[in-house]
Amino acid sequence: MEASPETFVTRASDLSAGRPAPEWPVHGGAVDGFSARAGDGGRVQILALSESATARQRRAFVRARSEWLERADTERLVSVVATGDEPRPWLAVDPPSDPAKPLSAAAVRSIMIDLAEAFWLIESADRPVPTREAVRIDPTAERARVCWPLEAESTPADGVDRIARLGAELLTGETPPPERPFDWPQNGPPPRLWQTIESVLAGSSSIRSCYELKRALLFGPTTPPVERSPPEPSEPDQSGESATQSLPEQVSRRTLVGVLGVGALGATGLFARGTGREGGETEADSGPPQASFSFEQGQTTLTVTHTGGDPIEAGNLVVRNTRVSGIGAYRWSDYEGYDEETMVTEGDSIVIDRGVLSMWYAYVGWEDPTGDREVVLERRQISEEDLYS
């Protein structure tokens, strides 16, 4: 017999037995969402694995929940009220409130990329892009969380427009008018962010999908899309193209992540890559270094080794987990024995010991010290056996 929503509340030590209402049931079928009242009188959001979820979806949900708990401690990403596994895996988080002030350009760019990534996941799984009426933001000095509510369905272009309007509103504190140019404040956002949002709102942009919007936010609005299919794991990407992440083709896995990303909390800083470093020894027209790397995965670790090619400054090397940036970024220069100027040569390696269980892709990226560009040097797609064993 299917457990009632009340079961999840009564089994959470920090929650009262108040009757929750299914205010935002999540699309996708793998995760159920409920709103419940906490013991202090506030509201919390319950994410619980549905009765119809497969064994694979259950394992993915549990791993995603573990990753959220890790982020909550290290990045103040979400406030987890309680978790449990009976009668099904679940977690409770505090819901965000209404916006109190405009956010910084960096936070807005991160939120827009986060939403575009989640929308793209759902589009890739041939599911409608979820939307609803209001969007709620909770900006603080340390974090900015966005709750993107759900509705029936819309087209990918509708998702692009909604994300652009959200970005304009978060930057200025004002709702952009639907039929006239938007007047930016005197100290407006950075040119790239401003140009991307303005072109979408003015209807003059060539961006027609959330995938293209994410690329424009990451690499500039004039950057043409590149092939999404990654090279074979054994062959380094030496094309010189900027990094673009293509996720595994398992629709069930992408659908679940899309559900978690949009239906729950999309948080600032998850997927936005920082600007390139200044200085360094590489000339602007010298092209990316030519080097190869290997990946060796243990039970809870990932060892990345330089296996040949050009020496590279550790300050320009980054290993990324799954998406183009954020919580899954591991800078080579942060590891013992390396600093910004240490040259990484053949045989040098680092051992990543956090976030490994949640990896779907891992890749080594070279950040161009002369500009805002990142080049993929080596990729690895984590196999089904690695991810679900």
Coordinates of C-alpha atoms in Angstrom, one line a residue:
M1 CA 0.0 0.0 0.0
E2 CA 1.3 3.4 -0.9
A3 CA 2.4 5.5 2.0
S4 CA 0.5 8.8 2.6
P5 CA 2.4 12.1 2.6
E6 CA 1.8 12.3 6.4
T7 CA 4.1 9.3 6.9
F8 CA 7.1 11.3 5.7
V9 CA 6.4 14.1 8.2
T10 CA 5.8 12.0 11.2
R11 CA 9.0 10.1 10.6
A12 CA 11.1 13.3 10.5
S13 CA 12.4 14.2 13.9
D14 CA 12.3 17.9 13.3
L15 CA 8.9 18.0 11.7
S16 CA 5.5 18.1 13.3
A17 CA 2.7 15.7 12.2
G18 CA 0.8 18.5 10.5
R19 CA -1.0 17.5 7.3
P20 CA 1.1 18.4 4.3
A21 CA -0.5 19.5 1.0
P22 CA 0.9 18.4 -2.4
E23 CA 1.3 22.0 -3.6
W24 CA 4.0 21.3 -6.1
P25 CA 4.0 17.7 -7.3
V26 CA 7.1 17.2 -9.4
H27 CA 7.1 16.2 -13.1
G28 CA 8.8 13.0 -14.1
G29 CA 7.3 10.3 -11.9
A30 CA 10.5 9.4 -10.0
V31 CA 10.2 12.0 -7.2
D32 CA 7.1 13.3 -5.3
G33 CA 7.1 16.8 -3.9
F34 CA 5.1 18.0 -0.9
S35 CA 4.8 21.1 1.3
A36 CA 4.6 20.4 5.0
R37 CA 4.6 22.5 8.2
A38 CA 7.6 22.3 10.5
G39 CA 7.6 22.1 14.2
D40 CA 8.4 25.9 14.5
G41 CA 5.4 26.8 12.4
G42 CA 7.3 27.4 9.2
R43 CA 6.9 25.5 5.9
V44 CA 9.3 22.9 4.5
Q45 CA 9.4 21.1 1.2
I46 CA 9.6 17.3 1.1
L47 CA 11.2 15.5 -1.7
A48 CA 10.4 11.8 -1.6
L49 CA 11.1 8.9 -4.0
S50 CA 7.9 7.8 -5.6
E51 CA 6.4 4.3 -5.3
S52 CA 6.9 3.8 -9.1
A53 CA 10.6 4.6 -9.1
T54 CA 12.9 2.0 -10.4
A55 CA 15.9 0.5 -8.5
R56 CA 18.2 2.6 -10.6
Q57 CA 16.3 5.8 -9.9
R58 CA 16.4 5.0 -6.2
R59 CA 20.1 4.7 -6.2
A60 CA 20.5 7.9 -8.2
F61 CA 18.1 9.7 -5.7
V62 CA 20.1 8.5 -2.7
R63 CA 23.4 9.6 -4.3
A64 CA 21.9 13.0 -5.2
R65 CA 20.6 13.4 -1.7
S66 CA 24.1 12.7 -0.3
E67 CA 25.6 15.2 -2.6
W68 CA 23.1 17.9 -1.4
L69 CA 23.9 17.2 2.2
E70 CA 27.6 17.6 1.4
R71 CA 26.9 20.9 -0.4
A72 CA 24.8 22.1 2.5
D73 CA 27.7 21.8 4.8
T74 CA 30.4 23.2 2.5
E75 CA 28.7 25.6 0.2
R76 CA 25.6 26.6 2.2
L77 CA 23.6 25.6 -0.8
V78 CA 20.4 24.5 0.8
S79 CA 19.2 24.1 4.4
V80 CA 18.3 20.4 4.9
V81 CA 15.8 20.1 7.8
A82 CA 15.7 16.3 8.0
T83 CA 16.2 13.1 5.9
G84 CA 15.1 9.5 6.1
D85 CA 14.7 6.3 4.3
E86 CA 11.3 4.9 5.5
P87 CA 9.0 4.1 3.9
R88 CA 11.0 5.5 1.0
P89 CA 14.1 7.8 0.7
W90 CA 13.2 11.4 1.3
L91 CA 14.6 14.7 2.5
A92 CA 13.1 18.0 3.7
V93 CA 14.5 21.4 2.9
D94 CA 13.4 24.9 3.9
P95 CA 11.6 26.8 1.1
P96 CA 13.0 30.1 -0.2
S97 CA 11.1 33.3 0.4
D98 CA 10.2 36.2 -1.8
P99 CA 13.1 38.4 -3.2
A100 CA 14.1 41.3 -0.9
K101 CA 16.7 43.0 -3.1
P102 CA 18.4 42.7 -6.5
L103 CA 21.2 40.1 -6.8
S104 CA 24.7 40.6 -8.1
A105 CA 25.4 39.9 -11.8
A106 CA 27.5 36.9 -10.8
A107 CA 24.7 35.4 -8.8
V108 CA 22.1 36.1 -11.6
R109 CA 24.4 34.6 -14.2
S110 CA 24.8 31.5 -12.1
I111 CA 21.0 31.1 -11.5
M112 CA 20.3 31.5 -15.2
I113 CA 22.9 28.9 -16.2
D114 CA 21.5 26.6 -13.5
L115 CA 18.0 26.9 -14.8
A116 CA 19.0 26.6 -18.5
E117 CA 21.0 23.4 -17.7
A118 CA 18.0 21.9 -15.9
F119 CA 15.6 22.9 -18.7
W120 CA 18.0 21.5 -21.3
L121 CA 18.0 18.1 -19.4
I122 CA 14.2 17.9 -19.7
E123 CA 14.2 19.0 -23.3
S124 CA 16.8 16.3 -24.1
A125 CA 14.5 13.7 -22.5
D126 CA 11.6 14.9 -24.7
R127 CA 9.7 16.2 -21.8
P128 CA 7.8 19.5 -21.6
V129 CA 9.6 22.4 -20.0
P130 CA 7.9 23.0 -16.6
T131 CA 6.8 26.5 -15.8
R132 CA 4.2 28.1 -13.5
E133 CA 3.3 31.6 -12.3
A134 CA 5.6 32.9 -9.6
V135 CA 9.3 32.6 -9.1
R136 CA 10.7 32.9 -5.5
I137 CA 14.3 34.0 -4.7
D138 CA 16.0 34.1 -1.3
P139 CA 19.1 36.3 -1.6
T140 CA 21.5 36.6 1.3
A141 CA 25.1 37.6 1.8
E142 CA 26.3 34.1 1.3
R143 CA 23.9 32.5 -1.1
A144 CA 21.0 33.0 -3.5
R145 CA 18.5 30.1 -4.0
V146 CA 15.8 30.0 -6.6
C147 CA 12.6 27.9 -6.5
W148 CA 11.2 27.5 -10.0
P149 CA 7.6 26.4 -9.7
L150 CA 5.8 24.1 -12.1
E151 CA 2.9 24.3 -14.4
A152 CA 1.7 22.4 -17.4
E153 CA 4.1 22.8 -20.3
S154 CA 5.7 25.2 -22.7
T155 CA 8.1 25.3 -25.6
P156 CA 11.9 25.5 -25.4
A157 CA 11.7 29.1 -26.7
D158 CA 9.3 29.9 -23.8
G159 CA 11.8 28.6 -21.4
V160 CA 14.5 30.9 -22.9
D161 CA 12.3 33.9 -22.6
R162 CA 11.3 33.2 -19.0
I163 CA 14.8 32.7 -17.9
A164 CA 15.9 36.0 -19.5
R165 CA 13.0 37.8 -17.9
L166 CA 13.9 36.3 -14.5
G167 CA 17.5 37.4 -15.0
A168 CA 16.5 41.0 -15.8
E169 CA 14.2 41.1 -12.7
L170 CA 16.9 39.7 -10.4
L171 CA 19.4 42.2 -11.7
T172 CA 17.2 45.3 -11.3
G173 CA 14.5 44.4 -8.9
E174 CA 12.0 45.4 -11.6
T175 CA 9.8 43.3 -13.9
P176 CA 10.8 43.8 -17.5
P177 CA 7.9 45.2 -19.6
P178 CA 6.5 42.8 -22.2
E179 CA 6.4 45.0 -25.2
R180 CA 9.0 47.7 -25.0
P181 CA 12.8 47.8 -24.6
F182 CA 14.1 47.4 -21.1
D183 CA 15.8 50.4 -19.5
W184 CA 18.9 49.2 -17.6
P185 CA 20.1 51.1 -14.6
Q186 CA 23.1 53.4 -14.9
N187 CA 25.5 50.8 -13.5
G188 CA 24.1 48.0 -15.5
P189 CA 25.3 44.3 -15.6
P190 CA 28.4 43.2 -17.5
P191 CA 28.2 43.6 -21.3
R192 CA 28.0 39.9 -22.0
L193 CA 25.1 39.2 -19.6
W194 CA 23.3 42.4 -20.6
Q195 CA 23.7 41.7 -24.3
T196 CA 22.4 38.1 -23.9
I197 CA 19.3 39.1 -21.8
E198 CA 18.5 42.2 -23.9
S199 CA 18.7 40.4 -27.2
V200 CA 16.3 37.7 -25.9
L201 CA 13.8 40.2 -24.6
A202 CA 14.0 42.3 -27.7
G203 CA 13.3 39.2 -29.9
S204 CA 16.5 39.8 -31.9
S205 CA 18.4 36.9 -30.5
S206 CA 19.2 33.7 -32.5
I207 CA 19.0 31.7 -29.2
R208 CA 16.1 29.3 -29.5
S209 CA 16.8 26.7 -26.9
C210 CA 18.1 26.5 -23.3
Y211 CA 21.2 24.7 -24.6
E212 CA 22.1 27.8 -26.7
L213 CA 21.2 30.1 -23.8
K214 CA 23.6 28.3 -21.5
R215 CA 26.4 28.5 -24.1
A216 CA 25.7 32.2 -24.6
L217 CA 25.9 32.9 -20.8
L218 CA 29.1 30.8 -20.5
F219 CA 31.0 31.8 -23.6
G220 CA 29.3 34.9 -25.1
P221 CA 26.2 35.4 -27.2
T222 CA 28.1 35.2 -30.5
T223 CA 29.7 31.8 -29.9
P224 CA 28.2 29.2 -32.3
P225 CA 27.0 25.9 -30.8
V226 CA 29.4 23.0 -31.1
E227 CA 28.8 19.3 -31.6
R228 CA 27.3 17.9 -28.4
S229 CA 28.6 14.4 -28.7
P230 CA 31.8 14.0 -26.7
P231 CA 34.9 12.3 -28.2
E232 CA 35.7 8.7 -27.2
P233 CA 37.2 8.7 -23.6
S234 CA 40.5 7.4 -24.9
E235 CA 41.0 10.3 -27.3
P236 CA 41.9 13.8 -25.9
D237 CA 39.9 16.7 -27.3
Q238 CA 42.5 18.8 -29.2
S239 CA 40.2 20.8 -31.3
G240 CA 40.6 24.0 -29.3
E241 CA 36.9 24.5 -28.9
S242 CA 35.5 25.8 -25.7
A243 CA 34.2 23.3 -23.2
T244 CA 30.6 22.1 -23.7
Q245 CA 29.2 19.3 -21.6
S246 CA 27.1 16.5 -23.1
L247 CA 25.4 14.3 -20.6
P248 CA 25.0 10.5 -20.8
E249 CA 22.2 9.3 -23.1
Q250 CA 20.3 7.4 -20.4
V251 CA 17.0 9.2 -20.5
S252 CA 15.9 8.0 -17.0
R253 CA 19.0 9.4 -15.4
R254 CA 18.7 12.8 -17.2
T255 CA 15.0 13.0 -16.4
L256 CA 15.7 12.5 -12.7
V257 CA 18.3 15.2 -12.6
G258 CA 16.1 17.5 -14.5
V259 CA 13.3 16.9 -12.0
L260 CA 15.6 17.5 -9.0
G261 CA 17.2 20.6 -10.6
V262 CA 14.0 22.4 -11.6
G263 CA 11.4 21.0 -9.2
A264 CA 13.4 21.5 -6.1
L265 CA 16.1 24.2 -5.6
G266 CA 18.3 25.6 -8.3
A267 CA 21.2 27.3 -6.5
T268 CA 23.7 30.0 -7.4
G269 CA 27.2 28.9 -8.3
L270 CA 26.4 25.4 -9.4
F271 CA 27.2 25.6 -13.0
A272 CA 28.7 29.1 -13.7
R273 CA 32.4 29.1 -14.6
G274 CA 34.6 32.0 -13.5
T275 CA 36.4 34.3 -15.8
G276 CA 39.8 33.3 -17.1
R277 CA 43.0 34.1 -15.3
E278 CA 45.1 37.1 -16.1
G279 CA 48.8 36.8 -16.7
G280 CA 50.6 33.5 -17.3
E281 CA 53.2 32.5 -19.9
T282 CA 50.9 31.4 -22.7
E283 CA 50.5 33.8 -25.6
A284 CA 47.0 34.6 -26.8
D285 CA 47.6 33.2 -30.3
S286 CA 49.6 30.1 -29.2
G287 CA 46.6 27.9 -28.9
P288 CA 45.7 25.4 -26.2
P289 CA 48.4 23.0 -24.9
Q290 CA 48.5 19.5 -26.3
A291 CA 48.4 17.1 -23.4
S292 CA 46.7 13.8 -22.4
F293 CA 45.3 12.7 -19.1
S294 CA 44.1 9.4 -17.7
F295 CA 41.4 8.7 -15.1
E296 CA 41.5 5.9 -12.6
Q297 CA 38.4 5.4 -10.4
G298 CA 38.4 3.8 -7.1
Q299 CA 35.4 3.1 -4.8
T300 CA 35.4 6.7 -3.5
T301 CA 38.3 8.4 -5.3
L302 CA 39.2 9.5 -8.8
T303 CA 42.9 9.7 -9.7
V304 CA 43.8 12.1 -12.6
T305 CA 47.2 11.7 -14.2
H306 CA 49.1 13.7 -16.8
T307 CA 50.2 11.0 -19.2
G308 CA 52.0 13.0 -21.9
G309 CA 52.3 16.1 -23.9
D310 CA 53.0 19.7 -23.0
P311 CA 53.7 20.8 -19.4
I312 CA 50.9 23.1 -18.1
E313 CA 50.8 25.5 -15.2
A314 CA 48.7 24.0 -12.3
G315 CA 46.8 27.3 -11.9
N316 CA 45.3 26.9 -15.4
L317 CA 44.2 23.2 -14.9
V318 CA 40.8 22.2 -13.5
V319 CA 39.0 18.9 -13.3
R320 CA 35.3 19.2 -13.5
N321 CA 32.5 16.9 -12.5
T322 CA 29.4 16.4 -14.8
R323 CA 28.7 20.0 -15.8
V324 CA 30.6 23.0 -16.9
S325 CA 31.4 24.4 -13.4
G326 CA 30.5 25.0 -9.8
I327 CA 30.5 22.5 -7.0
G328 CA 32.1 19.9 -9.1
A329 CA 35.3 21.9 -9.9
Y330 CA 38.6 20.7 -8.6
R331 CA 41.5 23.0 -9.2
W332 CA 44.9 21.3 -9.7
S333 CA 46.7 24.0 -7.8
D334 CA 44.6 23.4 -4.7
Y335 CA 46.2 20.0 -4.1
E336 CA 49.2 19.3 -2.0
G337 CA 52.5 19.8 -3.8
Y338 CA 51.1 22.3 -6.3
D339 CA 50.7 26.0 -6.5
E340 CA 49.5 28.4 -9.3
E341 CA 52.9 28.3 -11.1
T342 CA 53.9 24.7 -10.7
M343 CA 54.3 23.0 -14.0
V344 CA 52.2 19.8 -14.3
T345 CA 54.2 17.3 -16.4
E346 CA 54.0 13.7 -17.4
G347 CA 53.4 11.4 -14.4
D348 CA 52.0 14.1 -12.1
S349 CA 48.6 13.3 -10.6
I350 CA 46.0 14.4 -8.1
V351 CA 43.5 12.2 -6.1
I352 CA 40.0 13.6 -5.9
D353 CA 38.2 12.2 -2.8
R354 CA 34.9 14.1 -2.7
G355 CA 31.9 14.1 -5.0
V356 CA 33.2 11.1 -6.9
L357 CA 30.0 9.0 -6.3
S358 CA 27.9 11.6 -8.1
M359 CA 30.1 11.9 -11.2
W360 CA 28.6 11.1 -14.6
Y361 CA 31.4 12.9 -16.6
A362 CA 34.8 14.0 -15.6
Y363 CA 37.0 16.1 -17.7
V364 CA 40.3 18.1 -17.5
G365 CA 40.0 21.6 -18.7
W366 CA 42.6 24.2 -19.5
E367 CA 41.6 27.8 -18.6
D368 CA 43.1 30.3 -21.1
P369 CA 45.1 32.8 -19.0
T370 CA 44.5 35.5 -21.6
G371 CA 40.7 35.4 -21.7
D372 CA 37.4 33.9 -20.7
R373 CA 37.8 30.5 -22.4
E374 CA 38.1 26.9 -21.3
V375 CA 39.4 24.1 -23.5
V376 CA 38.7 20.4 -22.8
L377 CA 41.9 18.4 -22.9
E378 CA 40.5 15.0 -21.8
R379 CA 37.1 13.6 -21.0
R380 CA 35.8 10.5 -19.3
Q381 CA 32.2 9.2 -19.3
I382 CA 31.6 7.2 -16.1
S383 CA 30.1 3.9 -17.1
E384 CA 26.9 2.3 -15.8
E385 CA 29.0 -0.1 -13.7
D386 CA 30.9 2.8 -12.2
L387 CA 27.8 4.8 -11.4
Y388 CA 25.4 2.2 -10.2
S389 CA 27.6 -0.6 -8.8

